[in-house]
C-alpha cells in the first residue's frame, strides 16, 4: 500500500558491535512506519477513527518513487511502491484527506469462479 525508507538507514546496533550501523531492508522500513504512526497518533489523538484513517492519510500524501531502471520509465511500478514513499511531514500537516485512498479491483470476498 505504501513504501517507507528501508535502505542505507543509520540504525542502532548491539553495543558490543559498535552501537550504530547502516542497514537496509524491511527491518528498517517497518520501524520507520511505526514511528510515523506514533507521531500521527501523538498529534491527532488515539481514537479509533484516527487509526482507521491513517492508511488512507499516508497513501494520499505519499511521494512518488522515481524509477531506478534505465528503460525510460519515470516511476517505479505500483507493485513496487504502492502509493509511494511515506511523507511524514505532509501526512501530519495536510488539511485535505482524499478517501478512499485506494481502489481495490480484486474482490475476492465475492469472487465467482464461473
Coordinates of N, CA, C and O in Angstrom, one line a residue:
X1 N 0.8 -1.2 0.0 CA 0.0 0.0 0.0 C 0.9 1.3 0.0 O 0.5 2.3 -0.6
X2 N 2.0 1.2 0.7 CA 2.9 2.4 0.8 C 4.3 1.9 1.0 O 4.5 0.8 1.6
X3 N 5.3 2.7 0.7 CA 6.7 2.4 0.9 C 7.2 3.3 2.0 O 6.8 4.4 2.2
X4 N 8.3 2.7 2.6 CA 9.0 3.5 3.6 C 10.5 3.4 3.4 O 10.9 2.4 2.8
X5 N 11.3 4.4 3.8 CA 12.7 4.3 3.6 C 13.2 3.0 4.3 O 12.9 2.7 5.4
X6 N 14.0 2.2 3.5 CA 14.5 0.9 4.0 C 15.9 0.7 3.6 O 16.5 -0.4 3.9
X7 N 16.6 1.6 3.0 CA 17.9 1.4 2.5 C 18.9 2.4 3.1 O 18.5 3.6 3.2
X8 N 20.1 2.0 3.4 CA 21.1 2.9 4.0 C 20.6 3.7 5.2 O 20.7 5.0 5.2
X9 N 20.0 3.1 6.1 CA 19.4 3.7 7.3 C 20.4 3.6 8.4 O 20.8 2.5 8.8
X10 N 20.7 4.7 9.1 CA 21.5 4.7 10.2 C 20.7 4.2 11.4 O 19.7 4.8 11.7
X11 N 21.1 3.1 12.0 CA 20.3 2.4 13.0 C 21.1 2.0 14.2 O 22.3 1.9 14.1
X12 N 20.4 1.8 15.3 CA 21.0 1.2 16.5 C 21.5 -0.2 16.2 O 20.9 -0.8 15.3
X13 N 22.5 -0.6 16.9 CA 23.1 -1.9 16.6 C 23.6 -2.4 18.0 O 23.8 -1.6 18.9
X14 N 23.7 -3.7 18.2 CA 24.2 -4.2 19.5 C 25.5 -3.5 19.9 O 26.4 -3.3 19.1
X15 N 25.5 -3.0 21.2 CA 26.7 -2.2 21.7 C 28.0 -2.9 21.5 O 29.0 -2.3 21.1
X16 N 28.1 -4.2 21.7 CA 29.5 -4.9 21.5 C 29.9 -4.8 20.1 O 31.1 -4.9 19.8
X17 N 29.0 -4.5 19.1 CA 29.3 -4.5 17.7 C 29.5 -3.0 17.2 O 29.7 -2.8 16.0
X18 N 29.4 -2.1 18.1 CA 29.7 -0.7 17.7 C 28.6 0.3 17.9 O 28.7 1.5 17.6
X19 N 27.4 -0.1 18.4 CA 26.3 0.8 18.8 C 25.5 1.3 17.6 O 24.3 1.4 17.7
X20 N 26.1 1.6 16.4 CA 25.3 2.1 15.3 C 25.8 1.4 14.0 O 27.0 1.0 13.9
X21 N 24.9 1.2 13.1 CA 25.3 0.6 11.8 C 24.4 1.2 10.7 O 23.3 1.7 11.0
X22 N 24.8 1.1 9.5 CA 24.0 1.5 8.3 C 23.4 0.2 7.8 O 24.2 -0.7 7.3
X23 N 22.1 0.1 7.8 CA 21.4 -1.2 7.5 C 20.4 -1.0 6.4 O 20.0 0.2 6.2
X24 N 19.9 -2.0 5.8 CA 18.8 -2.0 4.8 C 17.8 -3.1 4.9 O 18.2 -4.1 5.5
X25 N 16.6 -2.9 4.4 CA 15.6 -3.9 4.4 C 14.4 -3.6 5.1 O 14.2 -2.5 5.7
X26 N 13.5 -4.6 5.2 CA 12.2 -4.3 5.9 C 12.4 -4.1 7.4 O 11.6 -3.5 8.1
X27 N 13.6 -4.6 7.9 CA 13.9 -4.4 9.3 C 14.1 -2.9 9.6 O 14.1 -2.5 10.7
X28 N 14.3 -2.1 8.6 CA 14.5 -0.7 8.7 C 13.2 0.1 8.3 O 12.8 1.0 9.0
X29 N 12.5 -0.4 7.3 CA 11.2 0.3 6.9 C 10.1 0.1 7.9 O 9.3 1.1 8.1
X30 N 10.0 -1.0 8.5 CA 8.9 -1.3 9.4 C 9.0 -0.4 10.6 O 8.0 0.3 11.0
X31 N 10.1 -0.2 11.3 CA 10.2 0.7 12.4 C 10.0 2.2 12.0 O 9.5 3.0 12.8
X32 N 10.4 2.5 10.8 CA 10.1 3.8 10.3 C 8.6 4.1 10.2 O 8.2 5.2 10.7
X33 N 7.8 3.2 9.7 CA 6.4 3.3 9.6 C 5.8 3.4 11.0 O 4.8 4.1 11.3
X34 N 6.3 2.6 11.9 CA 5.8 2.6 13.3 C 6.1 4.0 13.9 O 5.2 4.5 14.6
X35 N 7.2 4.6 13.6 CA 7.5 5.9 14.2 C 6.6 6.9 13.6 O 6.1 7.8 14.3
X36 N 6.3 6.9 12.3 CA 5.4 7.8 11.6 C 4.0 7.7 12.2 O 3.3 8.6 12.5
X37 N 3.6 6.4 12.4 CA 2.3 6.2 13.0 C 2.2 6.7 14.4 O 1.2 7.3 14.8
X38 N 3.3 6.5 15.2 CA 3.3 7.1 16.6 C 3.2 8.6 16.6 O 2.5 9.2 17.4
X39 N 3.9 9.2 15.6 CA 3.8 10.7 15.5 C 2.3 11.1 15.2 O 1.8 12.1 15.7
X40 N 1.7 10.3 14.3 CA 0.3 10.6 13.8 C -0.6 10.5 15.0 O -1.4 11.4 15.3
X41 N -0.5 9.4 15.8 CA -1.4 9.2 17.0 C -1.1 10.3 18.0 O -2.0 10.8 18.7
X42 N 0.2 10.7 18.2 CA 0.5 11.7 19.1 C -0.1 13.1 18.8 O -0.4 13.8 19.7
X43 N -0.1 13.3 17.5 CA -0.6 14.6 17.1 C -2.2 14.7 16.9 O -2.8 15.6 17.3
X44 N -2.7 13.6 16.4 CA -4.2 13.6 16.1 C -5.0 12.9 17.2 O -6.3 13.0 17.2
X45 N -4.4 12.2 18.2 CA -5.2 11.5 19.2 C -5.2 10.0 19.0 O -4.8 9.6 17.9
X46 N -5.7 9.3 19.9 CA -5.7 7.8 19.9 C -7.1 7.2 19.6 O -7.3 6.1 20.0
X47 N -8.0 8.0 19.0 CA -9.3 7.4 18.8 C -9.3 6.4 17.7 O -8.3 6.3 16.9
X48 N -10.3 5.6 17.6 CA -10.4 4.5 16.6 C -10.4 5.2 15.2 O -9.9 4.6 14.2
X49 N -11.1 6.3 15.0 CA -11.2 7.0 13.7 C -9.8 7.4 13.2 O -9.5 7.3 12.1
X50 N -9.0 7.9 14.1 CA -7.6 8.3 13.8 C -6.8 7.0 13.2 O -6.1 7.1 12.2
X51 N -7.0 5.9 13.9 CA -6.4 4.7 13.4 C -6.9 4.2 12.1 O -6.1 3.8 11.3
X52 N -8.2 4.2 11.9 CA -8.7 3.7 10.7 C -8.5 4.6 9.5 O -8.5 4.1 8.3
X53 N -8.2 5.8 9.7 CA -7.9 6.7 8.6 C -6.4 6.9 8.3 O -6.1 7.6 7.3
X54 N -5.6 6.3 9.1 CA -4.2 6.5 9.0 C -3.6 6.0 7.7 O -2.9 6.7 7.0
X55 N -4.1 4.8 7.2 CA -3.6 4.2 6.0 C -4.0 5.2 4.8 O -3.1 5.4 4.0
X56 N -5.2 5.6 4.8 CA -5.6 6.5 3.7 C -4.8 7.8 3.7 O -4.4 8.3 2.7
X57 N -4.6 8.3 4.9 CA -3.8 9.6 5.0 C -2.4 9.4 4.5 O -1.9 10.2 3.7
X58 N -1.7 8.3 4.9 CA -0.4 8.0 4.4 C -0.3 7.8 2.9 O 0.6 8.2 2.2
X59 N -1.3 7.1 2.4 CA -1.4 6.8 0.9 C -1.6 8.1 0.1 O -0.9 8.2 -0.9
X60 N -2.5 8.9 0.5 CA -2.8 10.1 -0.3 C -1.8 11.2 -0.1 O -2.0 12.2 -0.9
X61 N -0.9 11.1 0.8 CA 0.1 12.2 0.9 C 1.5 11.7 0.6 O 2.5 12.4 0.7
X62 N 1.6 10.5 0.1 CA 2.9 9.9 -0.3 C 3.5 10.5 -1.5 O 2.9 11.2 -2.3
X63 N 4.9 10.4 -1.6 CA 5.6 10.9 -2.7 C 5.9 9.8 -3.7 O 6.4 8.7 -3.2
X64 N 5.7 10.0 -4.9 CA 6.0 9.0 -5.9 C 7.5 8.7 -6.0 O 8.3 9.6 -5.7
X65 N 7.8 7.5 -6.3 CA 9.2 7.0 -6.3 C 9.7 6.9 -7.7 O 9.1 6.2 -8.5
X66 N 10.8 7.6 -8.0 CA 11.4 7.5 -9.3 C 11.9 6.1 -9.7 O 12.3 5.4 -8.8
X67 N 12.0 5.8 -10.9 CA 12.5 4.5 -11.4 C 14.0 4.5 -11.3 O 14.7 5.5 -11.6
X68 N 14.5 3.3 -10.9 CA 16.0 3.2 -10.9 C 16.4 2.4 -12.1 O 17.6 2.1 -12.3
X69 N 15.5 2.1 -13.0 CA 15.8 1.4 -14.3 C 16.2 2.4 -15.3 O 15.8 3.6 -15.3
X70 N 16.9 1.9 -16.4 CA 17.2 2.8 -17.5 C 16.3 2.5 -18.7 O 16.7 2.8 -19.8
X71 N 15.1 2.0 -18.4 CA 14.2 1.7 -19.5 C 13.3 2.8 -19.9 O 12.4 2.6 -20.7
X72 N 13.5 4.0 -19.4 CA 12.7 5.2 -19.8 C 11.5 5.4 -18.9 O 10.9 6.4 -19.1
X73 N 11.2 4.4 -18.1 CA 10.0 4.6 -17.2 C 10.4 5.7 -16.1 O 11.4 5.5 -15.4
X74 N 9.6 6.7 -15.9 CA 9.9 7.7 -15.0 C 9.6 7.3 -13.5 O 10.3 7.8 -12.6
X75 N 8.7 6.3 -13.3 CA 8.4 5.9 -11.9 C 8.5 4.4 -11.7 O 8.4 3.7 -12.6
X76 N 8.7 4.0 -10.4 CA 8.6 2.6 -10.1 C 7.1 2.2 -10.3 O 6.2 3.0 -10.3
X77 N 6.9 0.9 -10.4 CA 5.6 0.3 -10.6 C 4.8 0.4 -9.3 O 5.4 0.5 -8.2
X78 N 3.5 0.4 -9.4 CA 2.6 0.4 -8.2 C 2.9 -0.9 -7.4 O 2.9 -0.8 -6.1
X79 N 3.3 -2.0 -8.0 CA 3.6 -3.2 -7.2 C 4.8 -3.0 -6.4 O 4.9 -3.6 -5.3
X80 N 5.7 -2.1 -6.8 CA 6.9 -1.9 -6.0 C 6.8 -0.8 -5.0 O 7.3 -0.8 -3.9
X81 N 6.1 0.3 -5.3 CA 6.0 1.4 -4.4 C 4.6 1.7 -3.8 O 4.5 2.5 -2.9
X82 N 3.6 0.9 -4.2 CA 2.3 1.2 -3.6 C 1.9 2.6 -4.0 O 2.0 3.0 -5.2
X83 N 1.4 3.4 -3.1 CA 1.0 4.7 -3.3 C 2.2 5.7 -3.4 O 2.1 6.8 -3.9
X84 N 3.4 5.2 -2.9 CA 4.6 6.0 -3.0 C 5.3 5.9 -1.6 O 5.0 5.1 -0.8
X85 N 6.3 6.8 -1.5 CA 7.1 6.8 -0.2 C 6.4 7.7 0.8 O 6.0 8.8 0.5
X86 N 6.2 7.1 2.0 CA 5.5 7.9 3.0 C 6.2 9.2 3.3 O 7.4 9.3 3.2
X87 N 5.4 10.3 3.4 CA 5.9 11.6 3.6 C 5.3 12.1 5.0 O 4.2 12.6 5.1
X88 N 6.1 11.9 6.1 CA 5.6 12.1 7.4 C 5.1 13.5 7.6 O 4.0 13.8 8.1
X89 N 5.9 14.5 7.1 CA 5.6 15.9 7.3 C 4.3 16.2 6.6 O 3.4 16.9 7.2
X90 N 4.2 15.8 5.4 CA 3.0 16.1 4.6 C 1.7 15.4 5.2 O 0.7 16.1 5.3
X91 N 1.9 14.2 5.6 CA 0.8 13.5 6.2 C 0.3 14.1 7.5 O -0.9 14.2 7.8
X92 N 1.2 14.6 8.3 CA 0.8 15.2 9.6 C 0.4 16.7 9.5 O -0.2 17.2 10.5
X93 N 0.6 17.3 8.4 CA 0.3 18.7 8.3 C -0.8 19.0 7.2 O -1.2 20.2 7.1
X94 N -1.2 18.0 6.5 CA -2.2 18.3 5.5 C -3.6 18.7 6.0 O -3.9 18.2 7.1
X95 N -4.3 19.5 5.3 CA -5.7 19.8 5.7 C -6.7 19.0 4.9 O -7.9 19.1 5.1
X96 N -6.2 18.3 3.9 CA -7.1 17.6 3.0 C -6.9 16.1 3.0 O -5.7 15.7 2.9
X97 N -7.9 15.3 3.2 CA -7.8 13.8 3.1 C -8.7 13.4 2.0 O -9.9 13.6 2.0
X98 N -8.1 12.7 1.0 CA -8.9 12.1 -0.1 C -9.2 10.7 0.3 O -8.4 9.9 0.7
X99 N -10.5 10.3 0.2 CA -11.0 9.0 0.5 C -11.9 8.5 -0.5 O -12.8 9.2 -1.0
X100 N -11.8 7.2 -0.9 CA -10.8 6.2 -0.4 C -9.4 6.5 -1.0 O -9.3 7.1 -2.0
X101 N -8.4 6.0 -0.3 CA -7.0 6.2 -0.7 C -6.6 5.2 -1.7 O -5.6 5.4 -2.4
X102 N -7.4 4.2 -2.0 CA -7.1 3.2 -3.0 C -8.3 2.6 -3.5 O -9.4 2.6 -2.8
X103 N -8.3 2.1 -4.7 CA -9.4 1.4 -5.3 C -9.0 0.0 -5.6 O -8.1 -0.3 -6.4
X104 N -9.6 -0.9 -4.8 CA -9.2 -2.4 -4.9 C -10.1 -3.0 -6.0 O -11.3 -2.9 -5.9
X105 N -9.5 -3.6 -7.0 CA -10.3 -4.2 -8.0 C -10.4 -5.7 -7.9 O -11.0 -6.4 -8.7
X106 N -9.7 -6.3 -6.9 CA -9.7 -7.7 -6.7 C -10.7 -8.1 -5.6 O -10.3 -8.1 -4.4
X107 N -11.9 -8.3 -5.9 CA -13.0 -8.6 -4.9 C -13.0 -10.1 -4.6 O -14.0 -10.8 -5.0
X108 N -12.1 -10.6 -3.8 CA -12.1 -12.0 -3.5 C -13.2 -12.4 -2.6 O -13.6 -13.6 -2.6
X109 N -13.7 -11.6 -1.8 CA -14.9 -11.9 -0.9 C -16.1 -12.3 -1.7 O -16.9 -13.1 -1.3
X110 N -16.3 -11.8 -2.9 CA -17.5 -12.0 -3.8 C -17.1 -12.7 -5.1 O -17.9 -12.7 -6.0
X111 N -15.9 -13.3 -5.2 CA -15.4 -13.9 -6.4 C -16.3 -15.1 -6.8 O -16.7 -16.0 -6.0
X112 N -16.7 -15.1 -8.1 CA -17.4 -16.2 -8.7 C -16.6 -16.8 -9.7 O -16.3 -16.1 -10.7
X113 N -16.1 -18.1 -9.6 CA -15.2 -18.7 -10.5 C -15.7 -19.0 -11.9 O -14.9 -19.2 -12.8
X114 N -17.0 -19.1 -12.0 CA -17.6 -19.4 -13.4 C -18.7 -18.4 -13.7 O -19.4 -18.0 -12.9

